[in-house]
Amino acid sequence: MLMTGHAVNVDIFDFWADVSGDAHEHPADRDVLARSDHGFDLRCLPSNVDGRLKDAKLVLLFVNPGMDAVDLEEATDPAAQNKYREMRAGTRELRGAEDKSRAYKWLAPITKDFGPWETVQRNIAVLNIAAYHSQAFKSPHMLAALPSCRVCLDWAQTVLFPQAEAGERVVICLRAARFWGLRNDRTRHFGRSLFAPSTLRNGQIRQTTDSERAERDTIVSAARAVLATG
C-alpha cells in the first residue's frame, strides 16, 4: 500500500467523484471557463486521468489530453460517459487497442521499451494537469486559473511526488516539466524514482546527446524494474 506523502487539501479522486458521466466540465471550473479564452474544446468529456492512478506502479505526466473526431463522438455515448467516470476514479486500466480513441496508438510507442503492452496497460497511469481536450495546448495561463488543475498539482506535489522520491512508484514527466514544478538546470532526477527528462513534443525522451541517452537508459531500467514486480 502506498503511504508516503503529506496531507493534501483536496484528494483528486474525491474532487471528481460526484461529476456525472455526461458532464463536459467540472462544476468548480465552470465560471473560470466561462470568463476565459481557454482554448479547450468543451464538447468533449473531461478526464486528466487514464489508467489505474490509485495504485499504478508507473505514472507518466503530461499537460492535457489531445483530441480528434472520436472524442466528439464519445461525448454523447452513454458507454463512453461511463468509461470517463471510471477513468477519473483512477481504477480503470489504460485504454487499449480495442478502444476507439487514439490513446493506444499514441501511448504504445512511448512505452514500448518498458515491457509488453499487457503489463503496461495494467500497471501504468497517465496524469495530465488539465482535464480538458484540445488539438494543441496554447493555454498555460489556465493551469493556474482552473480549480481542477490546482487540485491535480496539489495532489501531485503532496502525494504522488513524495511516493516517487521514496521509491514507491516511478513517475516520469514527459511534458511541461516547469508547470509540474519539476526540473532545473542541474537536476532532472529527484529522490529514487521521480524523473523529468528532456523530451520531444510527442512525449518521447530525447536521445540527441550521450547524456540524454544515458538518462533515458536509467529511466527505462527503472520502469522495467517496477513493472517486473507487477
Short mmCIF file of C-alpha atoms in Angstrom, two decimals:
data_model
loop_
_atom_site.label_atom_id
_atom_site.label_comp_id
_atom_site.label_asym_id
_atom_site.label_seq_id
_atom_site.Cartn_x
_atom_site.Cartn_y
_atom_site.Cartn_z
CA MET A 1 0.00 0.00 0.00
CA LEU A 2 1.32 3.44 -0.96
CA MET A 3 1.57 5.51 2.19
CA THR A 4 4.23 8.19 1.72
CA GLY A 5 3.10 11.78 1.28
CA HIS A 6 1.89 14.83 3.15
CA ALA A 7 -1.69 15.91 3.79
CA VAL A 8 -3.45 17.03 0.62
CA ASN A 9 -6.10 19.77 0.71
CA VAL A 10 -8.39 18.04 -1.81
CA ASP A 11 -7.97 14.47 -2.98
CA ILE A 12 -8.02 14.32 -6.78
CA PHE A 13 -10.37 11.33 -6.83
CA ASP A 14 -12.80 12.86 -4.34
CA PHE A 15 -12.78 16.07 -6.36
CA TRP A 16 -14.15 14.31 -9.45
CA ALA A 17 -16.26 11.66 -7.70
CA ASP A 18 -19.66 13.35 -8.00
CA VAL A 19 -19.26 14.65 -11.55
CA SER A 20 -21.79 12.99 -13.84
CA GLY A 21 -20.71 10.94 -16.82
CA ASP A 22 -22.26 13.34 -19.33
CA ALA A 23 -20.65 16.45 -17.81
CA HIS A 24 -18.35 18.46 -20.06
CA GLU A 25 -16.72 20.41 -17.26
CA HIS A 26 -16.22 20.22 -13.53
CA PRO A 27 -18.70 22.49 -11.72
CA ALA A 28 -15.83 24.18 -9.88
CA ASP A 29 -14.28 25.13 -13.25
CA ARG A 30 -17.45 26.45 -14.88
CA ASP A 31 -17.14 30.15 -14.05
CA VAL A 32 -13.43 30.27 -14.84
CA LEU A 33 -14.00 28.63 -18.22
CA ALA A 34 -16.88 30.99 -18.99
CA ARG A 35 -14.70 34.03 -18.29
CA SER A 36 -11.63 32.82 -20.18
CA ASP A 37 -10.22 32.44 -23.63
CA HIS A 38 -9.13 28.93 -22.68
CA GLY A 39 -8.60 27.11 -25.98
CA PHE A 40 -10.15 23.84 -24.76
CA ASP A 41 -12.88 22.04 -26.69
CA LEU A 42 -15.64 21.64 -24.13
CA ARG A 43 -17.71 19.47 -26.43
CA CYS A 44 -15.53 16.55 -25.24
CA LEU A 45 -15.70 14.62 -21.97
CA PRO A 46 -13.11 15.64 -19.36
CA SER A 47 -10.53 13.49 -17.61
CA ASN A 48 -6.95 14.19 -16.63
CA VAL A 49 -6.51 10.52 -15.67
CA ASP A 50 -6.13 7.41 -17.79
CA GLY A 51 -5.15 4.14 -16.13
CA ARG A 52 -5.25 2.92 -12.54
CA LEU A 53 -3.75 6.02 -10.97
CA LYS A 54 -4.79 4.97 -7.48
CA ASP A 55 -2.28 2.11 -7.46
CA ALA A 56 -0.27 2.36 -10.71
CA LYS A 57 3.38 1.41 -10.32
CA LEU A 58 4.42 3.85 -13.05
CA VAL A 59 2.84 7.25 -13.75
CA LEU A 60 3.52 9.36 -16.84
CA LEU A 61 2.91 13.10 -16.63
CA PHE A 62 1.63 15.27 -19.48
CA VAL A 63 -0.19 18.59 -19.76
CA ASN A 64 -3.67 17.89 -21.23
CA PRO A 65 -5.43 15.38 -23.49
CA GLY A 66 -5.31 15.85 -27.25
CA MET A 67 -8.41 15.37 -29.34
CA ASP A 68 -9.85 14.04 -32.57
CA ALA A 69 -13.26 13.17 -34.00
CA VAL A 70 -13.66 10.17 -31.68
CA ASP A 71 -13.57 12.42 -28.62
CA LEU A 72 -16.53 14.34 -30.01
CA GLU A 73 -18.41 11.13 -30.87
CA GLU A 74 -17.90 9.72 -27.39
CA ALA A 75 -19.37 12.78 -25.71
CA THR A 76 -22.91 11.59 -26.44
CA ASP A 77 -22.27 7.85 -25.98
CA PRO A 78 -23.52 6.53 -22.59
CA ALA A 79 -20.89 3.75 -22.60
CA ALA A 80 -18.11 6.29 -23.16
CA GLN A 81 -19.55 8.55 -20.48
CA ASN A 82 -19.35 5.67 -18.00
CA LYS A 83 -15.80 4.96 -19.17
CA TYR A 84 -14.77 8.53 -18.43
CA ARG A 85 -16.23 8.34 -14.93
CA GLU A 86 -14.14 5.22 -14.32
CA MET A 87 -11.06 6.93 -15.74
CA ARG A 88 -11.50 9.90 -13.39
CA ALA A 89 -11.81 7.47 -10.46
CA GLY A 90 -8.33 6.10 -11.24
CA THR A 91 -9.49 2.47 -11.16
CA ARG A 92 -9.75 1.65 -14.87
CA GLU A 93 -6.88 0.17 -16.87
CA LEU A 94 -5.38 2.21 -19.68
CA ARG A 95 -7.39 2.36 -22.86
CA GLY A 96 -6.01 -0.28 -25.21
CA ALA A 97 -6.12 -1.26 -28.87
CA GLU A 98 -9.78 -2.23 -28.54
CA ASP A 99 -10.78 1.33 -27.59
CA LYS A 100 -11.96 3.67 -30.33
CA SER A 101 -9.77 6.52 -29.08
CA ARG A 102 -6.27 7.22 -30.36
CA ALA A 103 -4.85 6.77 -26.83
CA TYR A 104 -3.28 3.37 -27.51
CA LYS A 105 -1.68 4.42 -30.80
CA TRP A 106 -0.14 7.44 -29.08
CA LEU A 107 0.98 5.74 -25.88
CA ALA A 108 2.21 2.38 -27.17
CA PRO A 109 5.32 3.80 -28.92
CA ILE A 110 6.23 5.82 -25.82
CA THR A 111 6.03 2.78 -23.53
CA LYS A 112 7.27 0.02 -25.87
CA ASP A 113 10.65 -0.28 -24.14
CA PHE A 114 9.09 -0.57 -20.69
CA GLY A 115 7.61 -4.02 -21.29
CA PRO A 116 4.78 -5.84 -23.10
CA TRP A 117 1.60 -3.85 -23.60
CA GLU A 118 -0.42 -6.16 -21.34
CA THR A 119 1.86 -5.23 -18.44
CA VAL A 120 1.87 -1.56 -19.38
CA GLN A 121 -1.92 -1.42 -19.62
CA ARG A 122 -2.37 -2.98 -16.19
CA ASN A 123 0.31 -1.06 -14.29
CA ILE A 124 0.81 2.38 -15.88
CA ALA A 125 -1.32 5.51 -15.50
CA VAL A 126 -1.28 8.83 -17.33
CA LEU A 127 -1.90 12.06 -15.43
CA ASN A 128 -2.46 15.41 -17.16
CA ILE A 129 -2.57 18.73 -15.35
CA ALA A 130 -5.68 19.76 -17.29
CA ALA A 131 -8.68 17.51 -17.83
CA TYR A 132 -9.89 19.23 -20.99
CA HIS A 133 -9.14 18.28 -24.59
CA SER A 134 -7.53 20.45 -27.23
CA GLN A 135 -5.80 19.81 -30.54
CA ALA A 136 -2.86 21.95 -29.47
CA PHE A 137 -2.20 23.21 -25.96
CA LYS A 138 -1.98 27.01 -26.05
CA SER A 139 -3.42 27.91 -22.67
CA PRO A 140 -0.72 27.76 -19.98
CA HIS A 141 -2.48 30.51 -18.04
CA MET A 142 -5.37 28.12 -17.39
CA LEU A 143 -3.19 25.73 -15.39
CA ALA A 144 -3.10 28.27 -12.57
CA ALA A 145 -6.66 29.55 -13.03
CA LEU A 146 -8.69 26.32 -13.11
CA PRO A 147 -9.54 24.75 -9.73
CA SER A 148 -9.27 21.26 -11.24
CA CYS A 149 -5.70 21.98 -12.36
CA ARG A 150 -4.76 23.30 -8.95
CA VAL A 151 -6.20 20.18 -7.28
CA CYS A 152 -4.17 17.99 -9.64
CA LEU A 153 -0.93 19.87 -9.00
CA ASP A 154 -1.51 19.92 -5.24
CA TRP A 155 -2.17 16.17 -5.20
CA ALA A 156 0.94 15.53 -7.30
CA GLN A 157 3.16 17.69 -5.08
CA THR A 158 1.87 16.35 -1.77
CA VAL A 159 1.09 12.70 -2.57
CA LEU A 160 2.46 11.42 -5.87
CA PHE A 161 5.90 13.05 -5.91
CA PRO A 162 6.83 12.05 -2.34
CA GLN A 163 5.85 8.48 -3.20
CA ALA A 164 8.14 8.56 -6.23
CA GLU A 165 11.02 10.11 -4.30
CA ALA A 166 10.64 7.32 -1.74
CA GLY A 167 10.75 4.68 -4.48
CA GLU A 168 7.16 3.52 -4.01
CA ARG A 169 6.28 4.38 -7.59
CA VAL A 170 8.14 5.55 -10.68
CA VAL A 171 6.95 8.92 -12.02
CA ILE A 172 8.21 10.26 -15.35
CA CYS A 173 7.33 13.76 -16.52
CA LEU A 174 7.13 13.69 -20.32
CA ARG A 175 5.64 17.12 -20.94
CA ALA A 176 5.52 20.56 -19.33
CA ALA A 177 8.02 19.86 -16.54
CA ARG A 178 8.15 23.50 -15.44
CA PHE A 179 4.38 23.59 -14.99
CA TRP A 180 4.60 20.48 -12.81
CA GLY A 181 7.28 22.25 -10.75
CA LEU A 182 9.97 19.82 -11.84
CA ARG A 183 13.48 20.18 -13.21
CA ASN A 184 16.09 22.86 -13.14
CA ASP A 185 19.38 23.29 -14.97
CA ARG A 186 21.15 20.82 -12.69
CA THR A 187 18.56 18.26 -11.59
CA ARG A 188 16.22 16.05 -13.62
CA HIS A 189 16.13 13.14 -11.18
CA PHE A 190 14.62 13.59 -7.74
CA GLY A 191 14.89 11.06 -4.95
CA ARG A 192 14.77 7.45 -6.05
CA SER A 193 12.17 7.43 -8.82
CA LEU A 194 10.96 10.89 -9.90
CA PHE A 195 12.25 11.85 -13.36
CA ALA A 196 11.87 14.92 -15.59
CA PRO A 197 13.99 14.25 -18.70
CA SER A 198 14.28 16.36 -21.82
CA THR A 199 11.58 15.26 -24.23
CA LEU A 200 10.21 15.79 -27.70
CA ARG A 201 6.76 17.32 -28.13
CA ASN A 202 5.18 13.88 -28.57
CA GLY A 203 6.48 12.70 -25.19
CA GLN A 204 9.46 10.68 -26.43
CA ILE A 205 12.61 11.12 -24.32
CA ARG A 206 15.35 12.93 -26.23
CA GLN A 207 18.39 10.88 -27.27
CA THR A 208 20.45 13.50 -29.09
CA THR A 209 23.47 13.54 -26.76
CA ASP A 210 25.33 10.90 -24.76
CA SER A 211 23.97 12.34 -21.52
CA GLU A 212 20.39 12.21 -22.84
CA ARG A 213 20.85 8.61 -23.92
CA ALA A 214 22.28 7.70 -20.51
CA GLU A 215 19.38 9.47 -18.83
CA ARG A 216 16.90 7.54 -20.96
CA ASP A 217 18.60 4.24 -20.14
CA THR A 218 18.31 4.99 -16.43
CA ILE A 219 14.60 5.77 -16.76
CA VAL A 220 13.87 2.71 -18.88
CA SER A 221 15.66 0.50 -16.37
CA ALA A 222 13.65 1.99 -13.51
CA ALA A 223 10.38 1.50 -15.44
CA ARG A 224 11.21 -2.10 -16.33
CA ALA A 225 12.19 -2.88 -12.75
CA VAL A 226 9.00 -1.55 -11.21
CA LEU A 227 6.78 -3.20 -13.84
CA ALA A 228 8.54 -6.51 -13.32
CA THR A 229 7.05 -6.60 -9.81
CA GLY A 230 3.51 -6.39 -11.19
#
